[in-house]
XYZ file of C-alpha atoms in Angstrom:
381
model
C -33.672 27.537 -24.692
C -30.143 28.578 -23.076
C -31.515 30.648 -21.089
C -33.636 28.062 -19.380
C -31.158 26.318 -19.153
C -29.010 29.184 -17.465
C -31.627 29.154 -14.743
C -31.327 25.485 -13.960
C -27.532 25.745 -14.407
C -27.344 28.884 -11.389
C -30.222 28.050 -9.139
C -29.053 24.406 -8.863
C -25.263 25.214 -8.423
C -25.933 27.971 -5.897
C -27.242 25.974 -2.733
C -25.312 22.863 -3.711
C -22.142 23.855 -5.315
C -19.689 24.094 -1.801
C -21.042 20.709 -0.987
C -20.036 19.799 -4.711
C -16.502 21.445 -4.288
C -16.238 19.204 -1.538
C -17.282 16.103 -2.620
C -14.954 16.653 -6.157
C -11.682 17.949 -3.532
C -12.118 15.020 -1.218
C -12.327 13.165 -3.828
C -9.293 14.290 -5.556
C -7.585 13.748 -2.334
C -8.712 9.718 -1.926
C -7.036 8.893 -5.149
C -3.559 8.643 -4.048
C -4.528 7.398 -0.654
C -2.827 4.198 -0.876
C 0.507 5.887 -1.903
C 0.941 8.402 0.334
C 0.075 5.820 3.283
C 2.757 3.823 2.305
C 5.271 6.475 1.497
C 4.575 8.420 5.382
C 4.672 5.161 7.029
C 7.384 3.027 5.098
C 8.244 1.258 8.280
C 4.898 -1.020 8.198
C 5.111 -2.109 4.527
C 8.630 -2.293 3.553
C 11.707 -4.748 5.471
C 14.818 -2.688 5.611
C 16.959 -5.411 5.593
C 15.622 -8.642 3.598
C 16.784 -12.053 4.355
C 17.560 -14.818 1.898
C 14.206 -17.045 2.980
C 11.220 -15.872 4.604
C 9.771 -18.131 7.301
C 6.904 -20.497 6.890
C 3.676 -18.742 6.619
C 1.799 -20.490 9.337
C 4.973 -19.743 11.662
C 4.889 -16.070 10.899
C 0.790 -16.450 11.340
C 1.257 -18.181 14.314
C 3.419 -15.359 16.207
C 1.250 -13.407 15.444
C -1.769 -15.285 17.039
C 0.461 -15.320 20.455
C 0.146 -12.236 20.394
C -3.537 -10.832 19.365
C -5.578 -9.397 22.422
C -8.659 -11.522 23.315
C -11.448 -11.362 20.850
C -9.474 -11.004 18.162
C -8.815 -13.571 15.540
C -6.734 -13.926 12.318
C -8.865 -14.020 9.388
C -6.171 -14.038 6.732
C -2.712 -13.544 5.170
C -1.677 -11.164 2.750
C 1.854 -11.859 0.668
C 3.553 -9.443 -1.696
C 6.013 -11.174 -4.048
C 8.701 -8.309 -3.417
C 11.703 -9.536 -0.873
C 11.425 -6.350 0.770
C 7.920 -6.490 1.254
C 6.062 -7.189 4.867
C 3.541 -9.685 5.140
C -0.018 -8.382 6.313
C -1.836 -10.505 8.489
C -5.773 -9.581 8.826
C -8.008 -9.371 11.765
C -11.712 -9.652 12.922
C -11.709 -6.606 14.843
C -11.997 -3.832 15.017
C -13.118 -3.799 11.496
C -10.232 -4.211 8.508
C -8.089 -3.822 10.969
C -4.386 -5.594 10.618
C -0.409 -5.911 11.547
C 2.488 -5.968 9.434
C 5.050 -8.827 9.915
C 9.146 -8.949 8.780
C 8.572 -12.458 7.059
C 12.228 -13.166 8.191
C 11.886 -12.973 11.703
C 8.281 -13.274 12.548
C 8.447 -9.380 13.945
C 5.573 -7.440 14.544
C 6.104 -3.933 12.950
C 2.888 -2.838 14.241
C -0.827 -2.407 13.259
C -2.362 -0.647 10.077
C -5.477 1.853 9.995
C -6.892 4.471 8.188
C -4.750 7.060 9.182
C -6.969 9.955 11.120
C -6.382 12.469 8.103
C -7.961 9.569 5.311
C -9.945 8.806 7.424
C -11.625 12.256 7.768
C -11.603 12.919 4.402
C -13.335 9.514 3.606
C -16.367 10.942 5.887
C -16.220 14.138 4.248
C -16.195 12.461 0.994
C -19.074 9.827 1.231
C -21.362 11.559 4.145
C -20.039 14.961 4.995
C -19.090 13.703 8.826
C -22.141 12.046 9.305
C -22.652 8.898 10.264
C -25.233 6.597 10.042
C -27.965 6.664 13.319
C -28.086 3.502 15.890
C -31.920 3.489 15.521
C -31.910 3.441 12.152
C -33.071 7.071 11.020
C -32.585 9.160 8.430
C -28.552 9.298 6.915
C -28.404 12.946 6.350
C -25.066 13.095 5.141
C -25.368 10.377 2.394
C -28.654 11.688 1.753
C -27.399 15.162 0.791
C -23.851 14.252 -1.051
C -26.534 11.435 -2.954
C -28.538 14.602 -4.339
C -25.951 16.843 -4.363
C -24.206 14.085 -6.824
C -27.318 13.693 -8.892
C -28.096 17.525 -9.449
C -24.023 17.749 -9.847
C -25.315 15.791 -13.331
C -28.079 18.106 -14.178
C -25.767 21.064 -13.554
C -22.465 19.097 -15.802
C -25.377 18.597 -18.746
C -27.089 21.515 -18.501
C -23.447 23.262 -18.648
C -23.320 21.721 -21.915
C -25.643 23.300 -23.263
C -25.221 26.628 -22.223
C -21.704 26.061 -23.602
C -22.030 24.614 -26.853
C -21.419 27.422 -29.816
C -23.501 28.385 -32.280
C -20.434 28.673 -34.898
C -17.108 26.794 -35.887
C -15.235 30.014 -34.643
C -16.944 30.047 -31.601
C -16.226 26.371 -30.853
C -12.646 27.816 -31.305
C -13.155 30.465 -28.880
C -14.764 28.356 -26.748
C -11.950 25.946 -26.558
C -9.697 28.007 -25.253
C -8.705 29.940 -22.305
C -8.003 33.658 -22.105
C -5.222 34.650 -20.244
C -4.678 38.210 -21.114
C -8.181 39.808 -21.505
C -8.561 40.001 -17.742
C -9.202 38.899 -14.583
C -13.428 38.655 -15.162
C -12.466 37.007 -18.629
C -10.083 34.906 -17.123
C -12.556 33.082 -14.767
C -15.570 32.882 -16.775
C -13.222 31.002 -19.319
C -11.520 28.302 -16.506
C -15.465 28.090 -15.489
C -16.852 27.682 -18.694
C -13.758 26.067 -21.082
C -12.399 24.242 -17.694
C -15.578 22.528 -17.347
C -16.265 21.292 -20.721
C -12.390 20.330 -20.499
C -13.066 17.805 -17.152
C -16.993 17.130 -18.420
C -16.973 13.512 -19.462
C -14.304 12.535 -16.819
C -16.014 14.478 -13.880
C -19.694 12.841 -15.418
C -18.161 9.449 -15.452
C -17.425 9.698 -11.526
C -20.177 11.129 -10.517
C -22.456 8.121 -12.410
C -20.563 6.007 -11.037
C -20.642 7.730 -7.220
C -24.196 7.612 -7.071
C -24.008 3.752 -7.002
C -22.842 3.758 -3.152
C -25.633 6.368 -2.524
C -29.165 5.276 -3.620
C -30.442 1.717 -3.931
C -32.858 2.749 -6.587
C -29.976 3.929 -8.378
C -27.825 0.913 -8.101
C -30.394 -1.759 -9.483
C -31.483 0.980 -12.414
C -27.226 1.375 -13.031
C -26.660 -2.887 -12.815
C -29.999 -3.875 -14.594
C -28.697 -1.025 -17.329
C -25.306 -3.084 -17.594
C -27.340 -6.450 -17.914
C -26.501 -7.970 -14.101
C -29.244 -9.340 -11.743
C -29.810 -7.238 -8.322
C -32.042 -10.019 -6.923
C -29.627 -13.394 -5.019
C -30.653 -16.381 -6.664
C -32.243 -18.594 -4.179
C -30.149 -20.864 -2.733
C -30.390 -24.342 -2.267
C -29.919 -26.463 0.536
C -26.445 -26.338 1.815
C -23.739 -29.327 0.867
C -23.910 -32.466 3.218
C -20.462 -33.170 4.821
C -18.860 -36.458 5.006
C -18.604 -37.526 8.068
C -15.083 -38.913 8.671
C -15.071 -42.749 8.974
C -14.014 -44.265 12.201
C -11.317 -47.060 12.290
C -12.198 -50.632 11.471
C -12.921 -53.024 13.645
C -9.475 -54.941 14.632
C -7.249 -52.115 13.487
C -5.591 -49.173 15.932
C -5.011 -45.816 16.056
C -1.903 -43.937 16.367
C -1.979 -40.863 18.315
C -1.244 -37.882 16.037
C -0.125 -34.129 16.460
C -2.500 -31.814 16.261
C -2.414 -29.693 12.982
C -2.731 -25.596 13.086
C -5.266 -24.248 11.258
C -2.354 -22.311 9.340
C -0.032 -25.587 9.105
C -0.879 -25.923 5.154
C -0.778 -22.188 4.599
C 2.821 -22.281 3.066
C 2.228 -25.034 0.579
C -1.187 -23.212 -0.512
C 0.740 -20.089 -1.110
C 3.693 -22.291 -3.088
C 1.448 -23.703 -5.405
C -0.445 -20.765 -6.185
C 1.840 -18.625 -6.476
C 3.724 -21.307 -8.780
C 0.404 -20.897 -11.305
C 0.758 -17.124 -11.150
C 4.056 -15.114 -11.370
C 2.881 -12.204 -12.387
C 0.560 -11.511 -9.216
C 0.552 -8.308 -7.145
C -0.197 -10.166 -3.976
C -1.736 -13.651 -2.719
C -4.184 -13.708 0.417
C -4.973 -16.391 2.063
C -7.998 -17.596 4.720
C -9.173 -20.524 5.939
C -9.575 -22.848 2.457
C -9.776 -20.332 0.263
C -6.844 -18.400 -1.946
C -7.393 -15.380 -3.597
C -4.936 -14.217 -6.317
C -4.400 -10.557 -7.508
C -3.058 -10.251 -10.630
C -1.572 -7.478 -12.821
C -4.437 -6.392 -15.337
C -5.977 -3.066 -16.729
C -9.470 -2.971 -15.564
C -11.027 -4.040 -12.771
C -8.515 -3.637 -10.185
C -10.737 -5.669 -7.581
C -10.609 -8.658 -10.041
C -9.371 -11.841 -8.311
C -8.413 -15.724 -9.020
C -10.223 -17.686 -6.326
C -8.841 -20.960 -5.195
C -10.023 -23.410 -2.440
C -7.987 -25.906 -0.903
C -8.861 -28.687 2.069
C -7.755 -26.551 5.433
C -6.254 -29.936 6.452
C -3.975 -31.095 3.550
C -3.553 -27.970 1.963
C -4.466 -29.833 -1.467
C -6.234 -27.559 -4.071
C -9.281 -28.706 -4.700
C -10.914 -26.198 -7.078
C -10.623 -22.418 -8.780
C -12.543 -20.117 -9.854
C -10.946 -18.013 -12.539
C -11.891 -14.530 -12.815
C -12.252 -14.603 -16.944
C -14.389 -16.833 -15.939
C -16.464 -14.643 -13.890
C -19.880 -13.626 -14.798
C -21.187 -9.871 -15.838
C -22.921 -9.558 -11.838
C -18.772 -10.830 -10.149
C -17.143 -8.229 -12.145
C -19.409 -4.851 -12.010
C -18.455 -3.820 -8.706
C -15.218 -3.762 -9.442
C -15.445 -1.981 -12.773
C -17.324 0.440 -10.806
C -14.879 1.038 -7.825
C -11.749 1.386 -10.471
C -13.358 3.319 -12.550
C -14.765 5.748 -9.679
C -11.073 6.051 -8.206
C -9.558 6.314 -11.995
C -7.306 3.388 -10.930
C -8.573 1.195 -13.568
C -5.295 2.003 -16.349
C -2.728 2.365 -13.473
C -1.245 5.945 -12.264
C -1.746 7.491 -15.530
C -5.028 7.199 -15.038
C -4.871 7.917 -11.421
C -3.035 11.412 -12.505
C -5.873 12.128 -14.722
C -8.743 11.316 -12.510
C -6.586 13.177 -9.577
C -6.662 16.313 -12.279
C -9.657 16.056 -13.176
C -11.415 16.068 -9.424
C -9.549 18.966 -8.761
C -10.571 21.025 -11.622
C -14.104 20.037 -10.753
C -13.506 21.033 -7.287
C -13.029 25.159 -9.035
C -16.012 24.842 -10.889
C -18.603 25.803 -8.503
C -16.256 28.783 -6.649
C -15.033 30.399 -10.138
C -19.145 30.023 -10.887
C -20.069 31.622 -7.526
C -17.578 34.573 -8.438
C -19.074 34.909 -11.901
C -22.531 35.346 -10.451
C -21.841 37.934 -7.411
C -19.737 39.946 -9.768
C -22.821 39.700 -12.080
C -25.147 40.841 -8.856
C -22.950 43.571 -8.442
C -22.579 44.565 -11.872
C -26.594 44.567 -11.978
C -26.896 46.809 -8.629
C -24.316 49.100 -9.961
C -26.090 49.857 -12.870
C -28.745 50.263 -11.377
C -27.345 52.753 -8.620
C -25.778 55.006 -11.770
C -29.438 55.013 -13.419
């Protein structure tokens, strides 16, 4: 039976396994993204010098609007409860596309994206470069890293088996990895012990990969986890009140008109009031979304809504609350990047991608020295 399995093992890994190294390295590389953007560009996240009171959200929003080129809009506020911490106000183009604000004096310290190096790797990562075509053909690129991620599985499993000893002192052998019986023994051990070292963790993100890459995949993976893939239907929309007019005999004072970010301030006070342990607050138009410090599901969020006018909460959605289809995603995404326990984790998963990254070019060596082992022979007889 192993050596069935060999076959499968080597004639799957050989046409797919730089694609695999690439996937696993790019990977690796995506994990700390978010920390090595802010550590290179400190000056958009960070105030150097804090000031006792930050300025009224819809003030700071509203410099910023003065601002924005035309057909952009602001879409949102993001706070950080750090003093030293810029605001982030979000736009509607281009696409996640934002600027960074000193909350003390309303300054513009200029405009985050996906720096050109993430951004690149990102490609690399999800569609090798590709992109998707404007009329709607074929996605090569997240067509081949989508089967290169599901025979990746094959290959892990199959690995297993080849692996797994037949005694307890070869499970002792095979646990370990030789570094003084030569170079040969040297690799086939990182290859082979390496491997089963990184399986489960390596598995685990590939499983979890294949989500963004085949629909078929995604419904199998959700219905698996018990979470609908089909919308409910939804029902006719909610009838607004129509404001009432004045009475008859009464008259109207003439009022200043109210900024659709006038009422962001006392939204963000009494939220933020209800949460002190958040990791950041954003804010849109009547709705409040609360990131708080948990283990888990890193995308996890408290929703609130609030009346754009008085800035009066008017309802919340708690994420314990949340049903099995508002949390899966999530699970999925921190679970992919390893940031679901924090930068332990992060560390681990980082490791781990990296290792996986070797195993196809320390199994490539194994099999040409093999080739040329066999032709050698072969030569001398």
């Amino acid at each position: 039976m192993k050596k069935t399995f060999r076959k499968i093992h080597l004639w799957l890994a050989v046409p797919f396994g730089l694609i695999i190294t690439i996937i696993c390295f790019t990977g690796a590389l995506l994990v700390f993204e978010d920390q090595v953007t802010q550590l290179t560009n400190r000056h958009l996240y960070y105030v150097e010098s804090p000031g006792s009171q930050p300025l009224p959200v819809g003030t700071l929003v509203e410099k910023v609007e003065s601002q924005l080129t035309k057909g952009a809009t602001i879409t949102g506020v993001t706070i950080y409860p750090q003093p030293d911490r810029s605001y982030q106000v979000n736009l509607s183009a281009p696409k996640g596309a934002a600027v960074y604000i000193d909350p003390y004096t309303g300054e513009v310290l200029g405009q985050s994206q996906r720096t050109p190096f993430f951004r690149t790797v990102f490609m690399l990562h999800r569609w090798l470069l590709d992109s998707q075509p404007a009329d709607g053909g074929i996605f090569w690129g997240k067509r081949i890293t989508g089967i290169s991620t599901l025979l990746f599985v094959i290959i892990l499993l199959s690995g297993i088996v080849i692996w797994w000893p037949r005694s307890r002192k070869g499970l002792k052998n095979g646990i370990q990895i030789a570094l003084r019986k030569g170079k040969t023994c040297f690799w086939h051990d990182l290859h082979a012990t390496g491997g089963i070292y990184v399986l489960l963790l390596v598995l685990v993100m590939a499983l979890t990969g294949l989500t963004w890459s085949f629909d078929w995949y995604k419904n199998a993976f959700y219905t698996l986890f018990g979470v609908e893939t089909t919308a409910p239907a939804k029902g006719p929309a909610p009838k607004e009140k129509s404001p009432q007019g004045p009475q008859p005999g009464t008259t109207t004072e003439a009022t200043a008109p109210v900024t659709p970010f006038a009422c962001w301030q006392q939204v963000y006070d009494q939220v933020a009031a209800e949460n002190p342990d958040r990791l950041k607050i954003e804010i849109t138009d009547g709705t409040a979304s609360v990131s708080n410090i948990r283990y888990g599901n890193i995308r996890g969020t408290d929703r609130y809504t609030f009346d754009p006018q008085s800035g009066q909460i008017t309802g919340a959605s708690l994420y314990k609350d949340t049903g099995n289809s508002g949390k899966i995603r999530g699970w999925i995404y921190s679970v992919h990047t390893g940031a679901w326990g924090g930068n332990l984790t992060r560390i681990i998963w980082f490791l781990a991608a990296l290792l996986g990254a070797t195993l196809p070019l320390t199994g490539y060596y194994l099999w040409i020295k093999r080739l040329y082992r066999k032709r050698h022979n072969r030569a001398v007889h």
